[in-house]
Protein backbone atom coordinates (compact mmCIF):
# COMPACT_ATOMS: atom_id res chain seq x y z
CA GLY A 1 -7.57 15.98 -25.13
CA THR A 2 -9.25 18.00 -27.87
CA HIS A 3 -6.05 18.65 -29.83
CA VAL A 4 -3.72 15.74 -29.07
CA ALA A 5 -4.91 12.21 -28.33
CA GLU A 6 -3.57 10.90 -25.02
CA GLU A 7 -1.18 7.96 -25.39
CA HIS A 8 0.36 6.32 -22.34
CA PRO A 9 3.97 5.13 -22.69
CA GLU A 10 4.30 1.46 -21.76
CA MET A 11 6.09 0.33 -18.65
CA PRO A 12 6.34 -3.25 -17.42
CA LEU A 13 5.54 -4.48 -13.92
CA TRP A 14 6.62 -7.87 -12.65
CA GLU A 15 4.13 -9.57 -10.30
CA CYS A 16 5.98 -12.21 -8.29
CA ASP A 17 5.15 -15.26 -6.21
CA ALA A 18 7.03 -18.32 -4.95
CA SER A 19 7.23 -19.77 -8.46
CA GLY A 20 8.78 -16.67 -10.04
CA CYS A 21 7.85 -13.33 -11.58
CA THR A 22 5.40 -12.66 -14.40
CA LYS A 23 5.86 -9.61 -16.62
CA GLU A 24 2.74 -7.52 -17.12
CA THR A 25 2.57 -4.60 -19.54
CA LYS A 26 1.32 -1.50 -17.74
CA SER A 27 1.69 2.14 -18.73
CA ILE A 28 2.38 5.53 -17.17
CA VAL A 29 0.53 8.84 -17.30
CA LEU A 30 1.77 12.41 -16.84
CA ASP A 31 0.31 14.40 -13.96
CA ALA A 32 -2.42 16.87 -14.96
CA ASN A 33 -0.52 19.84 -13.50
CA TRP A 34 2.05 19.67 -16.33
CA ARG A 35 -0.57 19.72 -19.09
CA TRP A 36 -1.82 22.43 -21.39
CA ILE A 37 -5.17 23.76 -20.08
CA HIS A 38 -7.35 25.50 -22.68
CA ASN A 39 -10.95 26.33 -23.57
CA GLY A 40 -11.38 23.53 -26.10
CA GLN A 41 -10.03 25.77 -28.84
CA TYR A 42 -6.68 27.54 -28.52
CA THR A 43 -7.23 30.02 -25.69
CA ASN A 44 -5.25 29.26 -22.54
CA CYS A 45 -7.18 28.86 -19.29
CA TYR A 46 -3.83 29.03 -17.51
CA LYS A 47 -0.70 30.80 -18.66
CA ASP A 48 2.50 32.10 -17.06
CA GLY A 49 1.40 30.99 -13.62
CA ASP A 50 -2.05 32.56 -13.61
CA TRP A 51 -5.65 31.82 -14.57
CA ASP A 52 -7.60 33.59 -17.31
CA LYS A 53 -10.12 35.75 -15.46
CA THR A 54 -12.78 35.41 -18.17
CA LEU A 55 -12.67 31.66 -18.50
CA CYS A 56 -12.01 31.12 -14.79
CA PRO A 57 -14.03 33.62 -12.72
CA ASP A 58 -14.69 30.93 -10.09
CA PRO A 59 -13.67 27.28 -9.46
CA GLU A 60 -16.80 25.64 -10.90
CA THR A 61 -17.04 27.75 -14.07
CA CYS A 62 -13.35 27.27 -14.70
CA ALA A 63 -13.71 23.48 -14.48
CA ARG A 64 -16.63 23.59 -16.93
CA ASN A 65 -14.83 25.86 -19.41
CA CYS A 66 -11.43 24.24 -19.40
CA TYR A 67 -9.90 21.12 -20.90
CA LEU A 68 -6.73 19.19 -20.11
CA ASP A 69 -4.97 18.31 -23.34
CA GLY A 70 -3.48 14.96 -24.15
CA SER A 71 0.08 13.98 -24.99
CA GLY A 72 1.19 11.38 -27.49
CA VAL A 73 4.13 9.12 -26.68
CA ARG A 74 6.27 11.39 -28.90
CA GLU A 75 5.26 14.47 -26.87
CA TYR A 76 5.97 12.63 -23.61
CA ALA A 77 9.59 12.49 -24.79
CA SER A 78 9.97 15.71 -26.81
CA THR A 79 8.01 18.05 -24.51
CA TYR A 80 8.39 16.49 -21.06
CA GLY A 81 11.56 14.36 -21.29
CA ILE A 82 9.73 11.14 -20.34
CA LYS A 83 11.04 8.10 -22.23
CA ALA A 84 10.01 4.46 -21.96
CA ASN A 85 13.06 2.25 -22.44
CA GLY A 86 11.90 -1.35 -22.48
CA ASN A 87 12.23 -2.39 -18.84
CA GLY A 88 11.46 1.01 -17.41
CA LEU A 89 11.54 4.74 -17.72
CA THR A 90 13.99 7.62 -18.00
CA LEU A 91 12.99 11.10 -16.80
CA ASP A 92 15.08 14.03 -18.07
CA PHE A 93 15.52 17.17 -15.96
CA VAL A 94 15.37 19.96 -18.59
CA THR A 95 13.55 19.65 -21.91
CA ASP A 96 13.53 22.69 -24.20
CA THR A 97 10.75 23.22 -26.76
CA GLU A 98 9.62 26.09 -28.98
CA TYR A 99 7.01 26.98 -26.33
CA GLY A 100 9.44 27.08 -23.42
CA SER A 101 11.31 24.76 -21.10
CA ASN A 102 10.00 21.86 -19.04
CA TYR A 103 11.63 21.04 -15.71
CA GLY A 104 11.23 17.54 -14.30
CA SER A 105 8.06 15.48 -14.33
CA ARG A 106 5.72 13.28 -12.29
CA VAL A 107 4.05 10.18 -13.64
CA TYR A 108 1.75 7.46 -12.29
CA MET A 109 1.47 3.79 -13.14
CA MET A 110 -1.80 2.87 -14.86
CA ASP A 111 -3.65 -0.45 -14.54
CA ASN A 112 -5.65 0.25 -17.70
CA GLU A 113 -6.44 3.30 -19.82
CA ARG A 114 -8.74 4.87 -17.20
CA GLU A 115 -7.55 3.61 -13.81
CA TYR A 116 -4.40 3.80 -11.76
CA LYS A 117 -2.78 0.57 -10.63
CA MET A 118 -3.54 0.18 -6.90
CA PHE A 119 -0.80 -1.41 -4.80
CA LYS A 120 -1.46 -3.06 -1.43
CA LEU A 121 1.97 -3.50 0.07
CA LYS A 122 1.45 -4.80 3.59
CA ASN A 123 3.32 -8.11 4.03
CA ARG A 124 4.85 -7.53 0.57
CA GLU A 125 8.11 -6.39 -0.89
CA PHE A 126 8.58 -3.79 -3.60
CA THR A 127 11.73 -3.80 -5.70
CA LEU A 128 13.06 -1.51 -8.38
CA THR A 129 16.38 -0.73 -10.05
CA VAL A 130 17.58 2.86 -10.14
CA ASP A 131 20.31 4.64 -12.05
CA MET A 132 21.33 7.80 -10.20
CA ALA A 133 24.64 8.49 -11.95
CA ARG A 134 23.34 11.65 -13.67
CA MET A 135 21.65 13.05 -10.54
CA PRO A 136 23.69 15.78 -8.83
CA CYS A 137 23.26 17.50 -5.47
CA GLY A 138 19.95 19.37 -5.26
CA LEU A 139 17.85 17.11 -7.46
CA ASN A 140 15.42 14.43 -6.24
CA GLY A 141 14.59 11.28 -8.14
CA ALA A 142 11.55 10.06 -6.22
CA VAL A 143 9.64 6.79 -6.31
CA TYR A 144 6.78 6.68 -3.85
CA PHE A 145 3.18 5.73 -3.12
CA VAL A 146 0.28 8.06 -2.33
CA GLU A 147 -3.35 7.34 -1.47
CA MET A 148 -4.90 8.79 -4.62
CA GLU A 149 -8.26 7.60 -5.93
CA GLN A 150 -8.12 4.79 -8.49
CA ASP A 151 -10.12 6.74 -11.09
CA GLY A 152 -8.27 10.03 -10.47
CA GLY A 153 -11.33 11.51 -8.72
CA THR A 154 -13.99 11.34 -11.43
CA ALA A 155 -16.63 9.54 -9.36
CA SER A 156 -16.14 11.56 -6.18
CA SER A 157 -16.28 14.86 -8.12
CA GLY A 158 -19.88 14.22 -9.16
CA GLY A 159 -19.07 14.67 -12.82
CA ALA A 160 -17.02 17.86 -12.50
CA ASN A 161 -13.77 16.00 -13.26
CA GLN A 162 -14.28 14.24 -16.58
CA ALA A 163 -10.57 13.82 -17.34
CA GLY A 164 -9.68 11.40 -14.55
CA ALA A 165 -6.73 9.06 -14.30
CA MET A 166 -6.36 8.93 -18.07
CA TYR A 167 -5.05 12.52 -17.85
CA GLY A 168 -3.24 12.19 -14.52
CA THR A 169 -5.71 13.96 -12.22
CA GLY A 170 -6.20 13.58 -8.47
CA TYR A 171 -2.70 13.94 -7.04
CA CYS A 172 -2.23 14.33 -3.30
CA ASP A 173 0.61 13.78 -0.86
CA ALA A 174 1.54 14.33 2.77
CA GLN A 175 2.83 17.87 2.11
CA CYS A 176 -0.76 18.90 1.21
CA PRO A 177 0.47 20.74 -1.90
CA HIS A 178 -1.30 24.02 -2.71
CA ASP A 179 0.00 24.10 -6.28
CA MET A 180 -2.56 21.63 -7.64
CA LYS A 181 -4.53 23.43 -10.34
CA PHE A 182 -7.61 21.23 -9.86
CA ILE A 183 -8.75 19.43 -6.70
CA ASN A 184 -11.95 17.37 -6.51
CA GLY A 185 -13.02 18.57 -9.94
CA GLU A 186 -12.79 22.28 -9.10
CA ALA A 187 -10.10 24.75 -10.15
CA ASN A 188 -7.96 25.95 -7.24
CA THR A 189 -8.44 29.58 -8.35
CA ILE A 190 -9.50 31.14 -5.03
CA ASP A 191 -6.73 33.32 -3.52
CA TRP A 192 -4.42 32.12 -6.33
CA ASN A 193 -0.93 33.56 -5.84
CA ALA A 194 0.77 33.71 -9.23
CA THR A 195 3.96 35.27 -7.86
CA SER A 196 4.65 32.36 -5.51
CA ASP A 197 7.19 29.76 -6.70
CA PRO A 198 5.41 27.52 -7.45
CA PRO A 199 2.09 29.43 -7.83
CA ILE A 200 -0.42 28.26 -5.21
CA GLY A 201 -4.12 28.43 -4.38
CA LYS A 202 -6.22 28.41 -1.23
CA TYR A 203 -6.69 24.65 -1.04
CA GLY A 204 -4.19 21.85 -0.54
CA SER A 205 -4.44 18.21 -1.56
CA CYS A 206 -3.53 15.88 1.32
CA CYS A 207 -3.09 12.13 1.62
CA ALA A 208 -0.86 9.47 3.14
CA GLU A 209 2.49 8.97 1.44
CA MET A 210 5.13 6.24 1.51
CA ASP A 211 8.44 7.39 0.07
CA ILE A 212 10.37 4.36 -1.19
CA TRP A 213 13.26 6.21 -2.80
CA GLU A 214 14.06 9.91 -2.61
CA ALA A 215 17.59 10.41 -3.82
CA ASN A 216 20.31 11.86 -5.94
CA SER A 217 23.81 10.43 -6.27
CA ARG A 218 24.84 11.97 -2.92
CA ALA A 219 22.06 11.10 -0.50
CA THR A 220 18.98 8.93 -0.16
CA ALA A 221 16.11 8.44 2.26
CA TYR A 222 13.00 6.31 2.60
CA THR A 223 10.16 7.76 4.62
CA PRO A 224 6.63 6.87 5.73
CA HIS A 225 4.25 9.86 6.11
CA PRO A 226 0.97 8.86 7.79
CA CYS A 227 -2.07 11.15 7.93
CA SER A 228 -5.08 11.38 10.23
CA ILE A 229 -7.44 11.37 7.22
CA THR A 230 -8.19 8.61 4.71
CA GLY A 231 -7.86 9.01 0.96
CA LEU A 232 -7.53 12.39 -0.68
CA HIS A 233 -8.57 15.31 1.54
CA ARG A 234 -8.91 18.84 0.18
CA CYS A 235 -7.59 20.96 3.03
CA GLU A 236 -8.02 24.62 3.86
CA GLY A 237 -6.56 26.69 6.66
CA THR A 238 -4.88 25.01 9.62
CA GLU A 239 -5.55 21.45 8.49
CA CYS A 240 -3.14 22.00 5.56
CA GLY A 241 -0.27 22.47 8.03
CA ASP A 242 1.25 25.37 6.09
CA ASN A 243 4.84 26.25 6.96
CA ASP A 244 4.43 29.97 6.26
CA LYS A 245 1.69 30.17 8.89
CA ASP A 246 3.85 28.19 11.36
CA GLU A 247 1.24 25.41 11.40
CA ARG A 248 3.38 22.56 10.09
CA TYR A 249 2.49 20.21 12.94
CA ASP A 250 -1.18 21.25 13.20
CA GLY A 251 -2.24 19.77 9.87
CA VAL A 252 -3.76 16.40 8.98
CA CYS A 253 -0.54 14.83 7.65
CA ASP A 254 2.90 14.09 9.07
CA LYS A 255 5.04 16.30 6.86
CA ASP A 256 8.39 15.34 8.38
CA GLY A 257 7.72 11.62 8.28
CA CYS A 258 10.17 9.15 9.77
CA ASP A 259 13.09 9.39 7.38
CA PHE A 260 15.78 6.73 7.24
CA ASN A 261 18.75 8.57 5.75
CA SER A 262 22.04 6.71 6.28
CA TRP A 263 24.11 9.91 6.29
CA ARG A 264 21.82 11.66 8.78
CA LEU A 265 21.97 8.57 11.00
CA GLY A 266 25.74 8.80 11.15
CA ASN A 267 27.15 6.66 8.32
CA HIS A 268 28.97 8.92 5.87
CA THR A 269 30.61 6.12 3.86
CA TYR A 270 27.52 4.05 3.02
CA TYR A 271 25.95 5.67 -0.07
CA GLY A 272 27.65 7.90 -2.60
CA ARG A 273 29.68 8.28 -5.79
CA LYS A 274 32.58 5.85 -5.67
CA VAL A 275 35.65 7.57 -7.08
CA ALA A 276 39.36 7.62 -6.35
CA GLY A 277 39.70 8.80 -2.76
CA ALA A 278 36.03 8.26 -1.84
CA ASP A 279 34.86 4.73 -1.16
CA PHE A 280 31.22 3.87 -0.47
CA VAL A 281 29.48 0.61 0.36
CA VAL A 282 26.76 1.43 -2.17
CA ASP A 283 28.01 3.10 -5.36
CA SER A 284 25.49 5.60 -6.72
CA LYS A 285 27.36 5.81 -10.04
CA LYS A 286 26.24 2.26 -10.86
CA LYS A 287 22.82 0.72 -11.28
CA LEU A 288 21.34 -0.28 -7.95
CA THR A 289 18.47 -2.59 -7.03
CA VAL A 290 16.44 -1.28 -4.09
CA VAL A 291 14.35 -3.74 -2.05
CA THR A 292 11.79 -2.53 0.50
CA GLN A 293 9.85 -4.96 2.72
CA PHE A 294 6.68 -4.13 4.64
CA ILE A 295 6.70 -6.40 7.69
CA THR A 296 3.55 -7.08 9.74
CA HIS A 297 3.50 -8.09 13.40
CA ASP A 298 2.24 -11.61 12.67
CA GLY A 299 3.52 -12.18 9.14
CA THR A 300 0.04 -11.99 7.60
CA ASP A 301 -1.60 -9.55 5.18
CA THR A 302 -4.03 -8.46 7.91
CA GLY A 303 -1.43 -7.80 10.60
CA ASP A 304 -0.28 -4.38 11.77
CA LEU A 305 2.69 -2.84 9.95
CA VAL A 306 5.60 -2.90 12.42
CA ASP A 307 8.76 -2.59 10.31
CA ILE A 308 9.88 -1.29 6.92
CA LYS A 309 13.10 -3.05 5.98
CA ARG A 310 15.55 -2.10 3.26
CA PHE A 311 18.42 -3.81 1.50
CA TYR A 312 20.22 -3.39 -1.81
CA VAL A 313 21.65 -5.55 -4.58
CA GLN A 314 24.57 -4.25 -6.63
CA ASP A 315 27.02 -6.11 -8.87
CA GLY A 316 25.22 -9.31 -7.89
CA LYS A 317 25.92 -8.78 -4.17
CA THR A 318 23.26 -8.27 -1.50
CA ILE A 319 24.05 -5.31 0.77
CA GLU A 320 22.27 -4.88 4.10
CA ASN A 321 21.08 -1.41 5.07
CA SER A 322 23.37 0.73 7.22
CA TYR A 323 22.85 0.88 10.98
CA SER A 324 22.37 4.09 12.91
CA SER A 325 25.49 5.24 14.77
CA ILE A 326 23.71 8.11 16.50
CA ALA A 327 23.82 7.79 20.30
CA GLY A 328 20.48 6.49 21.56
CA VAL A 329 19.20 5.54 18.09
CA THR A 330 19.51 1.86 17.20
CA GLY A 331 18.55 -0.17 14.17
CA ASN A 332 18.77 -0.27 10.38
CA SER A 333 15.08 -0.15 9.45
CA VAL A 334 12.01 2.00 10.09
CA THR A 335 10.23 0.94 13.27
CA ASP A 336 8.17 3.03 15.67
CA GLU A 337 11.01 2.60 18.18
CA LEU A 338 13.71 3.89 15.84
CA CYS A 339 11.47 6.80 14.84
CA SER A 340 10.85 7.84 18.45
CA GLU A 341 14.55 7.51 19.32
CA MET A 342 15.54 9.56 16.26
CA LYS A 343 13.03 12.33 17.00
CA ASP A 344 14.32 12.50 20.59
CA ALA A 345 17.99 12.51 19.55
CA PHE A 346 17.44 15.23 16.94
CA GLY A 347 15.03 17.33 19.00
CA ASP A 348 12.27 16.96 16.41
CA ILE A 349 8.53 16.97 17.11
CA ASN A 350 7.25 13.38 16.85
CA ASP A 351 4.38 14.12 14.49
CA PHE A 352 4.87 10.63 13.06
CA LYS A 353 3.65 9.12 16.32
CA ARG A 354 0.86 11.70 16.65
CA LYS A 355 -0.47 10.74 13.21
CA GLY A 356 -0.56 7.04 14.11
CA GLY A 357 2.94 5.83 13.23
CA LEU A 358 3.49 2.63 11.29
CA LYS A 359 0.04 1.24 12.11
CA ALA A 360 -1.61 4.19 10.35
CA MET A 361 0.84 3.90 7.45
CA GLY A 362 -0.02 0.22 7.14
CA GLU A 363 -3.73 0.97 7.07
CA ALA A 364 -3.18 3.34 4.13
CA LEU A 365 -1.08 0.72 2.35
CA ASP A 366 -3.91 -1.74 2.94
CA ARG A 367 -6.50 0.56 1.39
CA GLY A 368 -4.39 0.76 -1.77
CA MET A 369 -1.97 3.36 -3.09
CA VAL A 370 -0.80 4.69 -6.45
CA LEU A 371 2.81 4.43 -7.64
CA VAL A 372 4.47 7.78 -8.42
CA MET A 373 7.77 8.29 -10.23
CA SER A 374 9.25 11.76 -10.50
CA LEU A 375 12.25 13.99 -10.94
CA TRP A 376 12.06 17.40 -9.29
CA ASP A 377 13.96 20.38 -7.98
CA ASP A 378 12.94 22.25 -4.86
CA SER A 379 12.11 25.96 -4.93
CA LEU A 380 11.04 25.92 -1.26
CA ALA A 381 14.06 24.38 0.49
CA ASN A 382 16.60 23.64 -2.29
CA MET A 383 16.53 19.92 -1.29
CA LEU A 384 18.82 20.69 1.65
CA TRP A 385 16.60 18.47 3.85
CA LEU A 386 17.75 15.50 1.75
CA ASP A 387 21.41 16.05 0.91
CA SER A 388 22.94 18.95 2.84
CA ARG A 389 22.62 20.81 6.15
CA TYR A 390 19.05 21.65 7.12
CA PRO A 391 18.03 24.01 8.48
CA PRO A 392 21.14 25.67 7.01
CA ASP A 393 21.26 28.32 9.74
CA ALA A 394 21.35 25.77 12.58
CA PRO A 395 24.50 25.91 14.74
CA GLU A 396 27.33 23.66 13.54
CA GLY A 397 27.11 20.23 15.16
CA THR A 398 23.38 20.38 15.96
CA PRO A 399 22.17 16.73 15.94
CA GLY A 400 20.18 15.74 12.87
CA VAL A 401 21.04 18.82 10.82
CA ASP A 402 23.70 17.10 8.69
CA ARG A 403 21.76 15.06 6.11
CA GLY A 404 24.25 14.74 3.27
CA PRO A 405 27.53 16.05 1.84
CA CYS A 406 26.20 18.76 -0.48
CA PHE A 407 26.81 22.50 -0.23
CA THR A 408 24.00 24.61 1.20
CA ASP A 409 24.05 27.03 -1.74
CA THR A 410 23.98 24.79 -4.83
CA GLY A 411 20.45 23.37 -4.60
CA SER A 412 18.48 26.26 -6.07
CA PRO A 413 16.42 25.47 -9.17
CA ALA A 414 17.97 28.44 -11.04
CA TYR A 415 21.49 27.08 -10.46
CA LEU A 416 20.60 23.46 -11.25
CA ARG A 417 18.65 24.25 -14.43
CA LYS A 418 21.61 26.21 -15.77
CA LYS A 419 24.41 23.87 -14.68
CA PHE A 420 22.85 20.40 -15.04
CA PRO A 421 20.22 20.55 -17.81
CA THR A 422 21.24 17.06 -18.99
CA ALA A 423 20.59 15.44 -15.59
CA SER A 424 18.28 12.43 -15.69
CA VAL A 425 17.11 9.43 -13.67
CA THR A 426 16.17 5.91 -14.77
CA TYR A 427 13.78 3.57 -12.96
CA SER A 428 13.41 -0.02 -14.19
CA ASP A 429 12.60 -3.63 -13.32
CA ILE A 430 9.76 -2.82 -10.93
CA LYS A 431 8.65 -5.94 -9.10
CA VAL A 432 6.15 -6.65 -6.35
CA GLY A 433 5.20 -9.80 -4.48
CA PRO A 434 5.21 -11.66 -1.17
CA ILE A 435 8.34 -11.12 0.92
CA GLY A 436 11.34 -12.94 -0.55
CA THR A 437 9.96 -13.36 -4.08
CA THR A 438 11.11 -10.39 -6.16
CA LEU A 439 14.86 -10.92 -6.55
CA GLN A 440 15.73 -12.75 -9.73
CA SER A 441 19.24 -11.48 -10.46
CA GLY A 442 21.59 -8.63 -9.65
CA SER A 443 22.30 -5.50 -11.66
CA GLY A 444 25.53 -4.26 -13.11
CA GLY A 445 26.87 -0.84 -13.95
CA ASN A 446 29.87 1.10 -15.16
CA GLY A 447 33.25 1.15 -13.50
CA GLU A 448 34.92 3.49 -11.05
CA GLY A 449 37.70 5.98 -11.72
CA ASP A 450 37.46 9.74 -12.03
CA ASP A 451 34.10 11.40 -11.54
CA ASP A 452 32.18 13.50 -14.07
CA GLU A 453 30.22 16.77 -14.01
CA PHE A 454 27.34 15.32 -11.95
CA GLY A 455 29.69 14.73 -9.02
CA GLY A 456 30.14 18.40 -8.08
CA ASN A 457 28.98 20.54 -5.16
CA ARG A 458 29.98 18.24 -2.34
CA ARG A 459 31.45 19.84 0.80
CA LEU A 460 34.94 18.47 0.16
CA ASP A 461 36.24 19.06 3.67
CA GLU A 462 33.99 16.22 4.76
CA VAL A 463 35.28 13.59 2.34
CA LEU A 464 36.29 10.46 4.21
CA VAL A 465 39.42 9.03 2.62
């Protein structure tokens, strides 16, 4: 932060108990990967997808030479499209500046200026309100938890990482991303591939991940991803589980997870954009309150995680989650049983079970996890795994391939950035507390009628009238 002082936009969090909810003022921080990296003056350490060879001849020297710059609250909005709005946060998809364009963002909730807020969600419920009306096919508005370090990795790096959580360092997730520019206080410069999209290095950054809400206005899923490691693990080789080496199921994390996607589980009229001729139980054009409950086997904080339940509140009405209608798959929540039945029915490898299932997920939740809020597009798989047919070349009618109503050819970042630059997502009214304590009142929204530009790219032959 040698040029711009870091300022964290405020975001409230409601901590609830039996007597009600108390509003606490927290803040959010932008992930370090989005930031300007320079030599303390005005020379870029990283530009156009590649590292400066002079400043960054090796990982250690690079970390010593290079600085992450700060962002003021004004820059959060004007450069990155991140806007605090009282009860929450709006993330814009495309933000154009004189230096270029920014696409999407990823932010973390802070507990104070230098530490992330750590959530322990076993035997708790987590509630937020989402507005997905401006989120078309191909985009992902994601709210999730990952087992990052509370200080962003400063202590464990032995002094190499001096930026820490204040500058959004230390990200990891169950996909073991190779695009992290710094891991454990060292630059990821070895074998850096600048022509990859996104550019990637030798190492990945792995940790357990609990996806609360991955969605656009056409599809949604919630997904636990357990790992066989604890905390952040810098992976190399097979343990990263890289797809391009055909090692997806040999890594330390469950990359598929156990995804509860109503459409994939057979209900094509549950979640979607309610317009004339298309009726849905949950209307993604209106604000929606999403409640997720982490149930233990004995109803205590120390019990094993056995169930992740979901319901919604919209227009003041409570809506139970949809039930699976796939033969041999029963239930409307994430249990080890439903996961095993779903993997069998869809012919998927049960890596979820191999990585310890819900018990392992619960142990990660118990250790404490960081809240992530993001908006992203997908250069690797065009988000087809969320809202379309995936894999797209699978034979028609293959079980589990149909995940949502979107076309297979409209999810590319190039298409989305051109057609939907004004897309955005809003997350608000985040509440956490013992089970049954977070719901104070419902949420409203705008009316039905004809759809707008964000409603395109659905495979219309599959509309249910």
